[in-house]
Structure formats: C-alpha cells, structure tokens
Coordinates of C-alpha atoms in Angstrom, one line a residue:
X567 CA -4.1 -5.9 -23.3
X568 CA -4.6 -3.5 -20.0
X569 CA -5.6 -0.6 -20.2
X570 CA -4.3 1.6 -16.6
X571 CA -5.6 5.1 -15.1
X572 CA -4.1 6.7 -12.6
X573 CA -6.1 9.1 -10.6
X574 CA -5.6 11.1 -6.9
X575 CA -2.2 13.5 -7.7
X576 CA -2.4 16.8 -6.9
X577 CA -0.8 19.5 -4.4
X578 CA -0.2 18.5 -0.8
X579 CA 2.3 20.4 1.7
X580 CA 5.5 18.7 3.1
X581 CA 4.4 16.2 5.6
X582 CA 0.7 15.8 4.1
X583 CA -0.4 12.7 2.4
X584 CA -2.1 11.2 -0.9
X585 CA -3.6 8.1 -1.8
X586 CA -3.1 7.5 -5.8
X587 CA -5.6 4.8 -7.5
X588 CA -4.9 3.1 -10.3
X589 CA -8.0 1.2 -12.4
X590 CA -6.8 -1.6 -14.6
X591 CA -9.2 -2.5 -17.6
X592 CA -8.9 -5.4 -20.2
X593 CA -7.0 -8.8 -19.0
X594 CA -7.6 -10.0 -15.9
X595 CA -5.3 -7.8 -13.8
X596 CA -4.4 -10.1 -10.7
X597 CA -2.1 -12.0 -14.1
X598 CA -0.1 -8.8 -13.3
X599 CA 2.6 -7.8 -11.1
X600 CA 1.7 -4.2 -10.3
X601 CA 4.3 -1.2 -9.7
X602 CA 4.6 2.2 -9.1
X603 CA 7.4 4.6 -10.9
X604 CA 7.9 7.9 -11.2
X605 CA 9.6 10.6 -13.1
X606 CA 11.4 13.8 -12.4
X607 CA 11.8 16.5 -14.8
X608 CA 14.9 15.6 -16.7
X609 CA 15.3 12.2 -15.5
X610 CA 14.8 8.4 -16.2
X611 CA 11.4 7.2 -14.7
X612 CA 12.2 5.4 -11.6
X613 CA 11.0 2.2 -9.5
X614 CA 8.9 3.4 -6.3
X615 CA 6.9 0.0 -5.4
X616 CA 5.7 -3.2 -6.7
X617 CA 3.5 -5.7 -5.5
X618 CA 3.3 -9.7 -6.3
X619 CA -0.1 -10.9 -8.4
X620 CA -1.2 -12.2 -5.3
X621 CA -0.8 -9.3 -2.8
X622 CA 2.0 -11.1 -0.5
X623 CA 4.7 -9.5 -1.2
X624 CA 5.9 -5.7 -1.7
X625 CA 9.3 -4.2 -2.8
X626 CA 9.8 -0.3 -2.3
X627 CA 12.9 2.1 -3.3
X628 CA 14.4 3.2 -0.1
X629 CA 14.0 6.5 -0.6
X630 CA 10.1 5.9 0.3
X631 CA 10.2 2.9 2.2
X632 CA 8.5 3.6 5.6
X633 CA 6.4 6.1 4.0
X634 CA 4.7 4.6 0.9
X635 CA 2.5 1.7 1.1
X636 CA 1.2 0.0 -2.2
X637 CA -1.5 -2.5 -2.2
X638 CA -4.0 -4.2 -4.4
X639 CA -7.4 -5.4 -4.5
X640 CA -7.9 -7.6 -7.8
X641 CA -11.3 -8.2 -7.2
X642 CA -12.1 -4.6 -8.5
X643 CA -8.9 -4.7 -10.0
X644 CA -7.1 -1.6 -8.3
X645 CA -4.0 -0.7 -7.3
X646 CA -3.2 1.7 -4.9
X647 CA 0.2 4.0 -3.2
X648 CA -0.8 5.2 0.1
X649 CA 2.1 8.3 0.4
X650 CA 2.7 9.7 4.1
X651 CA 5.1 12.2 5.3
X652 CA 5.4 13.8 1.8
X653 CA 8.4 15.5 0.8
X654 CA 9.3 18.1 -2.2
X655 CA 11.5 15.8 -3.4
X656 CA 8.4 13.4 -3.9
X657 CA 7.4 15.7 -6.3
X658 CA 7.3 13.8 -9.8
X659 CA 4.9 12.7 -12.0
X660 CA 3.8 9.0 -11.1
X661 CA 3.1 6.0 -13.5
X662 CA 1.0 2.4 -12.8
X663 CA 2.6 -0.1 -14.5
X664 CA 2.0 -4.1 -15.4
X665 CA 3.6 -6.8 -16.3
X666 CA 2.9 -10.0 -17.1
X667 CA 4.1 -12.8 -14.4
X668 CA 3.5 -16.2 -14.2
X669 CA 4.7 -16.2 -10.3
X670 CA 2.2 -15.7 -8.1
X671 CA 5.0 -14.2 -5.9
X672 CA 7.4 -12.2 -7.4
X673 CA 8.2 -8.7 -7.7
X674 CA 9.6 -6.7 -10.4
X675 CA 11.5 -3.3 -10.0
X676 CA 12.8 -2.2 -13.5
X677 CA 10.5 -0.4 -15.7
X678 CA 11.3 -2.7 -18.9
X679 CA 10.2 -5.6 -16.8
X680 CA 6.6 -3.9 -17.1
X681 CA 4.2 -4.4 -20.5
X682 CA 1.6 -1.7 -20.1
X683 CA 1.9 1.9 -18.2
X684 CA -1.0 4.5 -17.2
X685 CA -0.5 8.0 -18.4
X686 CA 1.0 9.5 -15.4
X687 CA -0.5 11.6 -12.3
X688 CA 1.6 14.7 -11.3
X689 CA 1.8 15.0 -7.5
X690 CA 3.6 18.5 -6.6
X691 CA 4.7 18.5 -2.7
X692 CA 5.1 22.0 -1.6
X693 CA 8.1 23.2 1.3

C-alpha cells in the first residue's frame, strides 16, 4: 500500500507559476512509476506527466510540455510538478498517482495503469 498527499494548489495569475508536492507513505515509493493527472469539471481525468522509478526518464501531454517539469527524489520519497507559464486552461484539479513497475525505466500515461491516487489539489489560474 501507498498512501499519496498532494500539497501546493492554489490561485496563481496567467503566466505565474506553482510547484505541487506530492508525499508518498507506506511501500517503498521508488517501486513506483510516478504521474501526474488532472481533471476538469465535467471531464475524464487526464495524463499530465510521469516519471520512470528511477528518475531517467519523463513523458508529458503536449499541452504542457515545455512548461511542466515533474521530478522525483525517492530518498524522501516525493514527487514533484514544477508548472511555469500558467494558463486558465490549466485550471483543474490535479491528482499523484502510482503504480507498480517492475522497469526501472518505463513510463506510464493512462490513469488505469496507476494503483494508488492522492486526493487531488485544485489549482485555479486566473486571466
């Protein structure tokens, strides 16, 4: 079991930027491939950015590519999405997710590729 907490959503202004954290708890978390999704109102949750168990490689949905950065530092067993250049159509509510890999290397971008999920962080980007 891991347990996942997302923290650092909140309001920003188009342009601004937020870092969200995400504490994992329970299993050793760097067993994990580590994503980001997030959900608008009224839609499907969707793939932002994943990162392998071992940090080398990242995946990002192009609508954030070049402006999202995720990374990882197992040792305290935290994930984090650097988001630059915000837009109002970044506004969602965003989810950590796990999932179980036995490749150090891989990356996983659908959400029922992922075992456990955080409770969400809303981050509102104002025009």
């Amino acid at each position: 079991q891991v347990q996942l907490v997302e923290s650092g959503g909140g309001l920003v202004q188009a342009g601004g930027s937020l870092r969200l954290s995400c504490a994992a708890s329970g299993r050793t978390s760097s067993d994990y491939v580590m994503g980001w999704f997030r959900q608008f109102p009224g839609k499907e949750r969707e793939f932002a950015a994943a990162i392998s168990r071992n940090g080398d490689n990242t995946d990002y949905a192009d609508s954030v590519k070049g402006r999202f950065t995720i990374s990882r530092d197992n040792a305290k067993k935290m994930v984090y999405l650097q988001m630059n250049r915000l837009k109002p159509q970044d506004t969602a509510v965003y989810y950590c997710a796990a999932g179980r890999s036995y490749t150090l290397s891989v990356v996983r971008t659908r959400p029922d590729e992922y075992d456990y999920w955080g409770q969400g962080t809303q981050v509102t980007v104002s025009s």
